[in-house]
Structure formats: C-alpha cells, structure tokens
PDB file of C-alpha atoms in Angstrom:
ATOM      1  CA  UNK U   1       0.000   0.000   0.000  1.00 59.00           C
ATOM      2  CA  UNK U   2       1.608   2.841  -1.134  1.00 64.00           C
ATOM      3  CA  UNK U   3      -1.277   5.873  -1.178  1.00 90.00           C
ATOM      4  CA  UNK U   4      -1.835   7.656   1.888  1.00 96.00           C
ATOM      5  CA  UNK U   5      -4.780   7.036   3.928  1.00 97.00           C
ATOM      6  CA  UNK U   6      -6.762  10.370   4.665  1.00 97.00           C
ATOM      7  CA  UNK U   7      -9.975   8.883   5.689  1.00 97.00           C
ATOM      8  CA  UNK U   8     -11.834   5.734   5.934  1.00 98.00           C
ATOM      9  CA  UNK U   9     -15.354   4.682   6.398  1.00 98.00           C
ATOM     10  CA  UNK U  10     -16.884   2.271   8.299  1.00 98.00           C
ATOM     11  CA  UNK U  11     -20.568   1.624   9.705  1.00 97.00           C
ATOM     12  CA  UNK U  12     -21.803   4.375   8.039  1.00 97.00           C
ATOM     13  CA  UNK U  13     -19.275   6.784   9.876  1.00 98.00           C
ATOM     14  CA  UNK U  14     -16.159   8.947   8.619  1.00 98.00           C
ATOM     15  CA  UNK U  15     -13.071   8.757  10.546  1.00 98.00           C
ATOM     16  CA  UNK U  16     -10.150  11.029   9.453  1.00 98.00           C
ATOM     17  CA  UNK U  17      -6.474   9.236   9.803  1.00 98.00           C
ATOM     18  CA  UNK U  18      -2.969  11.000  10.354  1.00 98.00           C
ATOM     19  CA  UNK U  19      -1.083   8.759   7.732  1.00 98.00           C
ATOM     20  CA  UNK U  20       2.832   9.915   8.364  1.00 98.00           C
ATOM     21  CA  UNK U  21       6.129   8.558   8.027  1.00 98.00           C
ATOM     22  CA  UNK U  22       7.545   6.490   4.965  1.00 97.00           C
ATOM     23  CA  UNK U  23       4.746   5.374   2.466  1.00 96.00           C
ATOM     24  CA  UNK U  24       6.980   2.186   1.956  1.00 94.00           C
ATOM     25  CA  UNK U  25       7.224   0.981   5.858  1.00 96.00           C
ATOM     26  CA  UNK U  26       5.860  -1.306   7.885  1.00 97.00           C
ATOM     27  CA  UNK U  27       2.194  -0.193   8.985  1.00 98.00           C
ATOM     28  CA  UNK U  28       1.405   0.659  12.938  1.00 98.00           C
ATOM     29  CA  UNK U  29      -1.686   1.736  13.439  1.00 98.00           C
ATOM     30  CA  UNK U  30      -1.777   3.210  17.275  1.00 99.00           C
ATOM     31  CA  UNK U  31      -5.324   3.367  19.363  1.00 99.00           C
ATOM     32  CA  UNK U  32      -5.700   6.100  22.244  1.00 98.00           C
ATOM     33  CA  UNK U  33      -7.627   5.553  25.487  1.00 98.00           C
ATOM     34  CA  UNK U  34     -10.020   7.717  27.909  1.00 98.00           C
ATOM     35  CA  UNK U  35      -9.804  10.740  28.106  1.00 98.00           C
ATOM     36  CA  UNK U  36      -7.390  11.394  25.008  1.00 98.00           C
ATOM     37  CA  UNK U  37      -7.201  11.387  21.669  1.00 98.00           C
ATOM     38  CA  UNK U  38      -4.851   9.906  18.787  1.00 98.00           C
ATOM     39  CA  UNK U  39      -2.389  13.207  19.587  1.00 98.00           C
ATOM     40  CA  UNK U  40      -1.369  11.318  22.683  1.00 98.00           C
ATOM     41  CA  UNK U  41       0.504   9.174  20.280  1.00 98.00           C
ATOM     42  CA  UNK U  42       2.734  12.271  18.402  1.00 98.00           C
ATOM     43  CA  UNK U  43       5.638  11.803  20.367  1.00 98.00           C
ATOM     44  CA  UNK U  44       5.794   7.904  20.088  1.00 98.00           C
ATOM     45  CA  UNK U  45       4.558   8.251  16.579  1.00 98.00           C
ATOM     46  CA  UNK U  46       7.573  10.847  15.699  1.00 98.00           C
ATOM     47  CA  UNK U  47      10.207   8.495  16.824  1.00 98.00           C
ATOM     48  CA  UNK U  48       8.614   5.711  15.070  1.00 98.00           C
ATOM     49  CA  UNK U  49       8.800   7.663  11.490  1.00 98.00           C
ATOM     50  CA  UNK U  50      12.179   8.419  11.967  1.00 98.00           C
ATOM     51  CA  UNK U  51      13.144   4.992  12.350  1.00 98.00           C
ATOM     52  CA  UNK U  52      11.308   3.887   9.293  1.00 98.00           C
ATOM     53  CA  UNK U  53       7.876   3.122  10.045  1.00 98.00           C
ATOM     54  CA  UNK U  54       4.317   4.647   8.449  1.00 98.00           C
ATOM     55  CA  UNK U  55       2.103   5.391  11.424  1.00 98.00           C
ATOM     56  CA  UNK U  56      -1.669   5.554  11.245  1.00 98.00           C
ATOM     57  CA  UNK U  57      -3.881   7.212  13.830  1.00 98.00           C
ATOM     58  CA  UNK U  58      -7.103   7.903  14.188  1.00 98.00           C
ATOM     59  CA  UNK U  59      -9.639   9.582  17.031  1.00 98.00           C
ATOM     60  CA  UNK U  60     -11.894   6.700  17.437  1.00 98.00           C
ATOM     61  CA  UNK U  61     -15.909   6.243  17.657  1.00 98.00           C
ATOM     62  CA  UNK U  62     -17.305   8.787  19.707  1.00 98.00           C
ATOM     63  CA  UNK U  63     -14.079  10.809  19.443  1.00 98.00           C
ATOM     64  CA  UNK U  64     -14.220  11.734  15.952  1.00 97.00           C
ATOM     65  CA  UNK U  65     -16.728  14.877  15.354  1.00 96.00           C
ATOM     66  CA  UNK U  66     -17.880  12.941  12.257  1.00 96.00           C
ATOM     67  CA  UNK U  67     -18.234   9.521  14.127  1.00 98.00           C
ATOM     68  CA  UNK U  68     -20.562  10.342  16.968  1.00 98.00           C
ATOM     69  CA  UNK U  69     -23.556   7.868  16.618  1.00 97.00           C
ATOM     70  CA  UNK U  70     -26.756   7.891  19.292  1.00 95.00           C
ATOM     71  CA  UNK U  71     -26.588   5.385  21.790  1.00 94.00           C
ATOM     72  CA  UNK U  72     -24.469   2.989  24.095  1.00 96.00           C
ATOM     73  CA  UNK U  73     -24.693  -0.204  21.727  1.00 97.00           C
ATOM     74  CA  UNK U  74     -23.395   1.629  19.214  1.00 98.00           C
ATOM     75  CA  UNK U  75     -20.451   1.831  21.610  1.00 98.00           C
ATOM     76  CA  UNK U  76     -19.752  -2.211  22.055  1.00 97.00           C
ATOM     77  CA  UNK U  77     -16.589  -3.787  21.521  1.00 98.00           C
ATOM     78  CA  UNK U  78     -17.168  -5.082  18.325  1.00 97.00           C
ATOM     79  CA  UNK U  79     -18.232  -2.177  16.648  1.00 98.00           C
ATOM     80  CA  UNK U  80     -15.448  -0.413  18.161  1.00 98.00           C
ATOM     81  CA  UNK U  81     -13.145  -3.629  16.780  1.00 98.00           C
ATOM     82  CA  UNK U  82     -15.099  -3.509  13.387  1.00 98.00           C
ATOM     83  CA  UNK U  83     -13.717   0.710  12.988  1.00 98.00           C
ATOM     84  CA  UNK U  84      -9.775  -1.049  13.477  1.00 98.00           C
ATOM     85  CA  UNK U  85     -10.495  -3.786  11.288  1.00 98.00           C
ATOM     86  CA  UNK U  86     -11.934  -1.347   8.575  1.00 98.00           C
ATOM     87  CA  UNK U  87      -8.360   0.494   8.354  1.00 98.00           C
ATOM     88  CA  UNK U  88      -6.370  -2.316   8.586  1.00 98.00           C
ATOM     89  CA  UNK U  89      -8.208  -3.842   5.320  1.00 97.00           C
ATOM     90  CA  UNK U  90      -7.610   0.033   4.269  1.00 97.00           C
ATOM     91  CA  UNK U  91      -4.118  -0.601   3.805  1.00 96.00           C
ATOM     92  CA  UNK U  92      -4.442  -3.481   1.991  1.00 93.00           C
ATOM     93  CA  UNK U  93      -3.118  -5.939   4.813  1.00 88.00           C
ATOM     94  CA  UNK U  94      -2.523  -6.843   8.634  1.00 98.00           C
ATOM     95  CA  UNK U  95      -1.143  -4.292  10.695  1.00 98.00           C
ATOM     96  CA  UNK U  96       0.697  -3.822  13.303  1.00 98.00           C
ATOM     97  CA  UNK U  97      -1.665  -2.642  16.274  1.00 99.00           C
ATOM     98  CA  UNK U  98      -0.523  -0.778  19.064  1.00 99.00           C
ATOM     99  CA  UNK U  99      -2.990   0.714  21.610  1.00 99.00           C
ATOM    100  CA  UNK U 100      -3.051   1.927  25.097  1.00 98.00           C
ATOM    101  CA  UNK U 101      -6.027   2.271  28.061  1.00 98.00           C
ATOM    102  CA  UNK U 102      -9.377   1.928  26.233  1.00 98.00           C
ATOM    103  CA  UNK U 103      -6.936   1.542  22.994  1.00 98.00           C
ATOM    104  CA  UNK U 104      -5.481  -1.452  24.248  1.00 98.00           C
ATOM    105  CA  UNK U 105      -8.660  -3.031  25.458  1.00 98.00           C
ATOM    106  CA  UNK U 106      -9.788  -2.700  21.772  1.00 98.00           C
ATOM    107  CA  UNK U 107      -5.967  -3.795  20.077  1.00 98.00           C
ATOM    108  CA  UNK U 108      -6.544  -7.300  22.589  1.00 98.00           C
ATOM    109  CA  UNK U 109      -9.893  -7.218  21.452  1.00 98.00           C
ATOM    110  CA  UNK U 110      -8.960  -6.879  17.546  1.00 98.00           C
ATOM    111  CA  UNK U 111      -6.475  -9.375  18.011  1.00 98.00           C
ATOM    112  CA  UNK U 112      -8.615 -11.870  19.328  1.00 98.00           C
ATOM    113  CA  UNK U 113     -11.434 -11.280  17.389  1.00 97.00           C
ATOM    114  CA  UNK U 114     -10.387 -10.254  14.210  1.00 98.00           C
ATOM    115  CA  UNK U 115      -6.869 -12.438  14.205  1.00 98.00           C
ATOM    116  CA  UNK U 116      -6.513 -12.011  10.237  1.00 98.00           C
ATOM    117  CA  UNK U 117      -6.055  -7.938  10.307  1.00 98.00           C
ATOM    118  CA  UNK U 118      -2.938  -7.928  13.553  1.00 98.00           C
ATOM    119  CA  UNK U 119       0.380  -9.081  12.430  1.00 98.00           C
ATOM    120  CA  UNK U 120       1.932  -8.254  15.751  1.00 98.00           C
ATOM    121  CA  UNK U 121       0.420  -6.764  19.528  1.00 99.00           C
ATOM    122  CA  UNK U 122       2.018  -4.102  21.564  1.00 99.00           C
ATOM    123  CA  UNK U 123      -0.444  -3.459  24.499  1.00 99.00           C
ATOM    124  CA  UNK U 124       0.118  -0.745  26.844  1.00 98.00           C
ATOM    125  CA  UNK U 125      -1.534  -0.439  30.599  1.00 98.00           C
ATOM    126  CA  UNK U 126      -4.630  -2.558  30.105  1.00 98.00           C
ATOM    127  CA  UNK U 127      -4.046  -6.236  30.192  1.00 98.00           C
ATOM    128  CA  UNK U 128      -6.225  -8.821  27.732  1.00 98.00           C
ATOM    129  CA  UNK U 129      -9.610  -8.381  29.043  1.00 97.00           C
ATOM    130  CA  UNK U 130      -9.898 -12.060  30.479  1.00 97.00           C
ATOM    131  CA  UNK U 131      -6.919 -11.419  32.873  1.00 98.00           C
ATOM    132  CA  UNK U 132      -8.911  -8.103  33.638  1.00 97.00           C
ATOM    133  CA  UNK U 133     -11.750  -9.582  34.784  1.00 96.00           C
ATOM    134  CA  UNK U 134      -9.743 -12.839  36.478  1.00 96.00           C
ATOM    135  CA  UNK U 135      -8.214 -10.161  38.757  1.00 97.00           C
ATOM    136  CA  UNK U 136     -11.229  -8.240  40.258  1.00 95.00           C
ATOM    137  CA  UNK U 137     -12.008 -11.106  42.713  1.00 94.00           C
ATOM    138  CA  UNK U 138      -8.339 -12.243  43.749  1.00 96.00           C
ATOM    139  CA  UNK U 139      -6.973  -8.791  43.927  1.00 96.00           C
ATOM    140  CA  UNK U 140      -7.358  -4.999  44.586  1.00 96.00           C
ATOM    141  CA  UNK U 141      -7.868  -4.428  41.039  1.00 97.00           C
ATOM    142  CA  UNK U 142     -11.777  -4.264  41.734  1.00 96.00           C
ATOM    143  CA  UNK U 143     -11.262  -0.822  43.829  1.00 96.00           C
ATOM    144  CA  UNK U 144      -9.093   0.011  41.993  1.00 96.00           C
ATOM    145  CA  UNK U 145     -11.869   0.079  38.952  1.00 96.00           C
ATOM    146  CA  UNK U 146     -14.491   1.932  41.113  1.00 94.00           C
ATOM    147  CA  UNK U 147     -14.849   4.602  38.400  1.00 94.00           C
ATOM    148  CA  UNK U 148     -16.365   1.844  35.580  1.00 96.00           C
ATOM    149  CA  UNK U 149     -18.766   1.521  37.657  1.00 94.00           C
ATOM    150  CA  UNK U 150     -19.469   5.203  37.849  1.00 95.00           C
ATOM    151  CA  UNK U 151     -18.789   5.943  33.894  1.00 97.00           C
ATOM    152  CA  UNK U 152     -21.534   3.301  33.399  1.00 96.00           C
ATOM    153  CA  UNK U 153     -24.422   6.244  34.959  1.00 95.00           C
ATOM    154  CA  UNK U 154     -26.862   8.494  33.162  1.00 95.00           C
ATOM    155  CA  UNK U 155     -25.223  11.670  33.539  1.00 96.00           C
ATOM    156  CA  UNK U 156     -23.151  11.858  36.540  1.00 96.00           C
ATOM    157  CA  UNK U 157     -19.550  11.252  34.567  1.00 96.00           C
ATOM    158  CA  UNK U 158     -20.800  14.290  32.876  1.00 96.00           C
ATOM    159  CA  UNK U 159     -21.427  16.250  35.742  1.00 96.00           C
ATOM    160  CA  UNK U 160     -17.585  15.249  36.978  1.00 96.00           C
ATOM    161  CA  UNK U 161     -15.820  16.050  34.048  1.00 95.00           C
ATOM    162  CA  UNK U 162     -17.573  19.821  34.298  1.00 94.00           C
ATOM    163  CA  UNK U 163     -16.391  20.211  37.563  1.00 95.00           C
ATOM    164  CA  UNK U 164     -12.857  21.299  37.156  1.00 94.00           C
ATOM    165  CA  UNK U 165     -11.870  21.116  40.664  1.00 95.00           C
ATOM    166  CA  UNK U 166     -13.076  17.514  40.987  1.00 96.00           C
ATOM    167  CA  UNK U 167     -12.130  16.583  37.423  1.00 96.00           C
ATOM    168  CA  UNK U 168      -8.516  18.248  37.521  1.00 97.00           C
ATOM    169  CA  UNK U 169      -7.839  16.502  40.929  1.00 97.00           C
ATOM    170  CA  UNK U 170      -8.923  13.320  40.060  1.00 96.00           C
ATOM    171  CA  UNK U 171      -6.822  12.906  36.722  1.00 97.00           C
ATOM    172  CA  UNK U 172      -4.033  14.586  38.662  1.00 98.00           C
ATOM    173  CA  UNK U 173      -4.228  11.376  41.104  1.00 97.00           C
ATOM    174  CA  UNK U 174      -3.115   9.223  38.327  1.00 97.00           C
ATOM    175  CA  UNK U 175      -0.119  11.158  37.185  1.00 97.00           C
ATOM    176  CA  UNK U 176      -1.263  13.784  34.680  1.00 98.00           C
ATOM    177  CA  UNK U 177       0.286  16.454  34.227  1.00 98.00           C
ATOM    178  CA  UNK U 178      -1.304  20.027  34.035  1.00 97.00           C
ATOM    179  CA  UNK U 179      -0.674  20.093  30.832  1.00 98.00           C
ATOM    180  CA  UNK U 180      -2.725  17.107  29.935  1.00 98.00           C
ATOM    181  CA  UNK U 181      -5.228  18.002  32.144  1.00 98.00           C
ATOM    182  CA  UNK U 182      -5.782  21.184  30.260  1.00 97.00           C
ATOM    183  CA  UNK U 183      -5.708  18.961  26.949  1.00 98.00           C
ATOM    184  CA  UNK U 184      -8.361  16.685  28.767  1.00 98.00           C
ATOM    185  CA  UNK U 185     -10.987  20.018  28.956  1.00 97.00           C
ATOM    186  CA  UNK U 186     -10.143  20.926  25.324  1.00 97.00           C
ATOM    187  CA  UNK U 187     -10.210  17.821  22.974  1.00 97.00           C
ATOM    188  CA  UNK U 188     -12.684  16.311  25.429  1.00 97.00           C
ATOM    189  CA  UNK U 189     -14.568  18.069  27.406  1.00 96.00           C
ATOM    190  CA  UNK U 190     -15.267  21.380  25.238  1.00 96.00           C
ATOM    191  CA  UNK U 191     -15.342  19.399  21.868  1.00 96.00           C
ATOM    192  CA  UNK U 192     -18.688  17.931  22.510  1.00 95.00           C
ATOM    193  CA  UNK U 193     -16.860  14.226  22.695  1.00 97.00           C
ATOM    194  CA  UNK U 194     -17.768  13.471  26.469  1.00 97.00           C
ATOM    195  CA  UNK U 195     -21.029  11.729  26.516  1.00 97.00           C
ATOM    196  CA  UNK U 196     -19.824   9.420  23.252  1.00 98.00           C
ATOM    197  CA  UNK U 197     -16.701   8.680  24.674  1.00 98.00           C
ATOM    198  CA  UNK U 198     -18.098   7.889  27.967  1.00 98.00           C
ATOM    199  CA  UNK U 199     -20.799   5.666  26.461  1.00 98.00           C
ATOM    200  CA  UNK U 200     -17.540   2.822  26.025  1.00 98.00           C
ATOM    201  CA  UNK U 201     -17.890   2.168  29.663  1.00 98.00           C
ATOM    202  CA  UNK U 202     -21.670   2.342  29.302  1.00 98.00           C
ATOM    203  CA  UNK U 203     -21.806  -0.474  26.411  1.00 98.00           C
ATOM    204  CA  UNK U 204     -19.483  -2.903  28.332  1.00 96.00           C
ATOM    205  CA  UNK U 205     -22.395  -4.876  29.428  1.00 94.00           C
ATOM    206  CA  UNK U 206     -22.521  -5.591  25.642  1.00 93.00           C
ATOM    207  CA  UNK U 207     -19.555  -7.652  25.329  1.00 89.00           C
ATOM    208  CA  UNK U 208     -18.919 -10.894  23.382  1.00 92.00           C
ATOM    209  CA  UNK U 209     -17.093 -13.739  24.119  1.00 92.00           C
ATOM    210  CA  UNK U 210     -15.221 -13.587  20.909  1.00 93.00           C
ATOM    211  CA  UNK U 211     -13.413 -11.166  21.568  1.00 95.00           C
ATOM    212  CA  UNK U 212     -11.580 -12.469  24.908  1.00 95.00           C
ATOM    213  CA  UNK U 213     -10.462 -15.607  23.307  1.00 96.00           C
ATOM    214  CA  UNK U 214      -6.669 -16.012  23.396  1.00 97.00           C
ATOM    215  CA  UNK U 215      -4.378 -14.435  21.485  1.00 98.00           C
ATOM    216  CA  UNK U 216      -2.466 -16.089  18.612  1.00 98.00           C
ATOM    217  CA  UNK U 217      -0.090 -12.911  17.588  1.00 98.00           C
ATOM    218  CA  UNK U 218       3.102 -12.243  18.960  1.00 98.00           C
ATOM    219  CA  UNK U 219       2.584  -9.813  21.291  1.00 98.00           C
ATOM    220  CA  UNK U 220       4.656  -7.133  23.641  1.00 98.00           C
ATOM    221  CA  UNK U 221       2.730  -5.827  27.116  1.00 98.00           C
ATOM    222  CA  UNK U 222       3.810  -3.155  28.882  1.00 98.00           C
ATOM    223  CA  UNK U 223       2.446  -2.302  32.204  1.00 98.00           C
ATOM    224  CA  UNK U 224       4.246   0.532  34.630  1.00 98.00           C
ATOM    225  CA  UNK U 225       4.319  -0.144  38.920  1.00 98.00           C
ATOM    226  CA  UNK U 226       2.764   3.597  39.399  1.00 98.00           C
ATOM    227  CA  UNK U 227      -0.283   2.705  37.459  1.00 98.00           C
ATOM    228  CA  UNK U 228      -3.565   3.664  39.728  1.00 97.00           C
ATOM    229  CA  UNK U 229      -6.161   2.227  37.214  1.00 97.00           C
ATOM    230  CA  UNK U 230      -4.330  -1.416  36.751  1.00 97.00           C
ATOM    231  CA  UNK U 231      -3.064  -3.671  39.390  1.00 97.00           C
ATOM    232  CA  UNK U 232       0.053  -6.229  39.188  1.00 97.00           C
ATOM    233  CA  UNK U 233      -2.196  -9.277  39.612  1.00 97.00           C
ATOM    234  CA  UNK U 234      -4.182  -8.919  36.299  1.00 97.00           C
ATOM    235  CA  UNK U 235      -0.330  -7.887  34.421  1.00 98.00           C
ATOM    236  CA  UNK U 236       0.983 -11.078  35.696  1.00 98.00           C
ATOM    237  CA  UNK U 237      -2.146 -13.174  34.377  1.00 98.00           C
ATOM    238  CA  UNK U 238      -2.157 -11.836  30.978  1.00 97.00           C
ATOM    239  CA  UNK U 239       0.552 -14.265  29.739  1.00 97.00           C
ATOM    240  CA  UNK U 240      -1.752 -17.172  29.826  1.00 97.00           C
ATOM    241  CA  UNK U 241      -4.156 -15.691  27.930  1.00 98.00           C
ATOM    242  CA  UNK U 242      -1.500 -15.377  24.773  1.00 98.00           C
ATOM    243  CA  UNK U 243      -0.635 -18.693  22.750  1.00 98.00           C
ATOM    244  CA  UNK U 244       1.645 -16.865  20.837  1.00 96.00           C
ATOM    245  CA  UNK U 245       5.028 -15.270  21.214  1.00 98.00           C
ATOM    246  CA  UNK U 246       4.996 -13.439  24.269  1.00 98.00           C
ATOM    247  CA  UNK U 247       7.303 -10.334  26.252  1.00 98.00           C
ATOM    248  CA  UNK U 248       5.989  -9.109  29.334  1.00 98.00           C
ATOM    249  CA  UNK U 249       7.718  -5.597  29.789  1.00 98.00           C
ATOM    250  CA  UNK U 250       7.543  -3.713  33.483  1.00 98.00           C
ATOM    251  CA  UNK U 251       8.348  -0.102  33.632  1.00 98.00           C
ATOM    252  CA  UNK U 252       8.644   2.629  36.381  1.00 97.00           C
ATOM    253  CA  UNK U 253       5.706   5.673  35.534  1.00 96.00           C
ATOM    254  CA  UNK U 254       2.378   6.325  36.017  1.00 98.00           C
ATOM    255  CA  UNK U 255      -1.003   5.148  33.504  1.00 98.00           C
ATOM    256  CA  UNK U 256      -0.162   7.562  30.932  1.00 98.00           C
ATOM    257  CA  UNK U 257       3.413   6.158  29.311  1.00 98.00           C
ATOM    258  CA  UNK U 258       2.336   7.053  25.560  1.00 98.00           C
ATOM    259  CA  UNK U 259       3.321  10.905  26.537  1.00 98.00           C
ATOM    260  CA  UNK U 260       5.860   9.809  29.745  1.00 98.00           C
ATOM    261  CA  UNK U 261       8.053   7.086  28.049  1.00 98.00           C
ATOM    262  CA  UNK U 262       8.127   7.433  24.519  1.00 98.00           C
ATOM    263  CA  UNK U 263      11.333   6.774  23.974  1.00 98.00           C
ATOM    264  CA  UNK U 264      10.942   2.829  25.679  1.00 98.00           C
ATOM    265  CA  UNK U 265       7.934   2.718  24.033  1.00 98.00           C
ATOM    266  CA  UNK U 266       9.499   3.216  20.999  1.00 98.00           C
ATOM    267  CA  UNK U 267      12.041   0.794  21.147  1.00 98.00           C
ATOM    268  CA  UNK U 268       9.438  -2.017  22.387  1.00 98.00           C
ATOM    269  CA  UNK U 269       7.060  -1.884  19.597  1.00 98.00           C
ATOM    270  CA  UNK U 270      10.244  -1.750  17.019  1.00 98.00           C
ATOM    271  CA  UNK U 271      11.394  -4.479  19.025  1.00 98.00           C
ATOM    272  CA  UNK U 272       8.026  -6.829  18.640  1.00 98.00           C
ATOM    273  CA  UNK U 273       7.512  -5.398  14.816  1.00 97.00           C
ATOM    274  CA  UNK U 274      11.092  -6.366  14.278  1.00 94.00           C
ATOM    275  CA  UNK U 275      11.035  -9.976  15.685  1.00 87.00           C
TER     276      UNK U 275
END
C-alpha cells in the first residue's frame, strides 16, 4: 500500500487518519484511550517515522466529530473492533496494532477477534480483558476500577468532568500532568466528545465472548508499577491468555506512558515489529 490514507469509512461513519512517516514501511496503526485522543501518540509516533515506520492514527468512535452515533450499543466492543479492522483492510493488509487504556482493550480485542487484520500486539496499561476480569475477585484491582462503575451512569460522569476542581484533581491522582489536564478540557470536554466517549464504559455490558479468546499474535505488554487504574495481579495473568510469542515488559511511571516514556515505548514496539 503505497497511497496515503486520509480517511476511511466504516458503519456508516467517517473517521479522518494521520497517515505519516515512509509510504513504503511497515504499517502501525496506534489506538488512544479515555480521556485522550490519537495526539497522545505524536511523540511515540515521531520516533517511530524516523526509524522507518508509516504510522496511522485515528480519534476513534465517539471521538471523531464525524463519528458520533446515538446510543451505548453503538459503543460495544465489536463495533469499536469492526472501525480497526476497517483500516487495517484500508491498507491493503494486517497491521501492526498498538494501543493503550481503552486503545489497548480494543488492540486485545482486535487481536482476538479479528486475528486475520494484527500481524503483531504491543499493548500498553490494560491487560487482555480475560486477565482483567480474572483479577477483580483475587486482587485490589476491583477498587481500583471503582470509576467503571461510575462511567456506566446516566449523567453523573458528565457532571464530573464539568467540575474542574473535581475533574482536575482526580486525573491529577493518576499522574497527569497540568498540561494534559488542560488537553483533557479541550479535545474532550469542550469538543462535545464526552457523553460518546463515555458511552464505552456504558456499552461494556454488551460484550462478546469472541473477543476475549486467546491471542495467537506475537505480542509485547507493557504495564508501569505507578499505574492507579491497573493492578500487578491482572499484568501477571495476561501471559496465559496469549498462545503466541509473548514479552511481558515492566516499567517505572504512572497510567499515561504514551506521553511519559516514549522513547521505551518506541524501542518495544520496534522491538516486537522487528522480531
């Protein structure tokens, strides 16, 4: 595949894709979490053009002013795996899928779901959703998630997120920085994306077995001792849950290593593309 990708289509929605780096290299097509969008990927993105690579982002479903649709279902894992898939098929071939937070949730989800579009897996923060849910009970990873249970509410995550106070404090807890707290109220908040974005953690109830199966692609996981959101247990259990080639990377930092590490991020995803 040799055109650039400026858009793609996909259930009736229009997603608009930052296509940079040499038209000739390997594809990696990087997913953002909650409460970003694909710009938390520029720095890792940057490093991986200069060593050769074509990276592909994209502000996902509910994210994307012209992808906004009514609804939580519309929200479900595999419609939001069915938006990855249609770019992947875009460029003519598997990709290389990268994701982090909600991102990586979907990139274990594509994986497993969707094996024929993922030639390789580097998941960041977020573990494969079976080892997720394995940890709740044997672990403190279920207070740890108190907030899914709150994003799942008619209109009290919206309420939060216009509180700045609350908002800024809470986000601050988990290692932002002012600066991408500020980001968060912009791109999120102010653009109208809140309610769609939040509407993820509404559809969860939605989910399909298919798409926690085990994954067959070798695959790079990269979870960080400061993270608040994800617990060790539910790290150390994801292994099982890949068949094939597996590296389990542990890093100092908080959730939000797209924007805090990009240099080691860079250098594991070359590393798992590479091999």
């Amino acid at each position: 595949m040799t055109d650039r990708i400026h858009e793609f289509a996909n259930d009736g929605l229009t997603f608009t894709v930052t296509d940079e780096g040499p038209v000739g290299g390997d594809v990696v097509v990087l997913l953002h979490g909650f409460p970003q969008t694909s710009r938390s990927w520029d720095e890792v993105c940057k490093r991986l053009q200069a060593s050769g690579y074509r990276t592909l982002t994209f502000d996902q479903r509910g994210y994307a002013p012209t992808a906004r649709p009514r609804g939580r279902r519309a929200y479900r894992m595999s419609r939001l795996v069915s938006d990855v898939a249609a770019l992947a098929e875009a460029t003519g071939g598997p990709v290389h899928l990268v994701g982090h937070d909600w991102g990586a949730a979907v990139a274990w989800s594509t994986a497993a779901g969707r094996p024929d579009v993922v030639r390789t897996l580097t998941a960041v923060s977020v573990p494969h959703p079976k080892a997720f849910l394995g940890s709740m009970p044997i672990s403190s990873q279920i207070l740890r998630s108190y907030y899914i249970g709150l994003f799942q509410l008619p209109w009290l995550p919206e309420w939060m997120f216009r509180q700045p106070r609350l908002i800024d404090r809470m986000l601050g807890k988990t290692g932002m920085t002012p600066e991408q707290i500020a980001t968060v109220h912009t791109e999120i908040v102010a653009s109208g994306s809140l309610s769609s974005a939040v509407n993820w953690y509404r559809a969860m109830p939605f989910a399909s077995p298919r798409y926690i199966r085990k994954v067959a692609a070798p695959t790079t996981y990269v979870w960080s001792t400061g993270d608040t959101a994800l617990g060790r247990r539910g790290a150390t259990m994801c292994a099982r849950n890949v068949s094939g080639p597996y590296r389990f990377e542990i890093t100092d930092g908080s959730h939000w290593l797209p924007e805090e590490q990009p240099d080691l991020l860079h250098d594991l995803i070359v590393d798992r593309v590479a091999g």
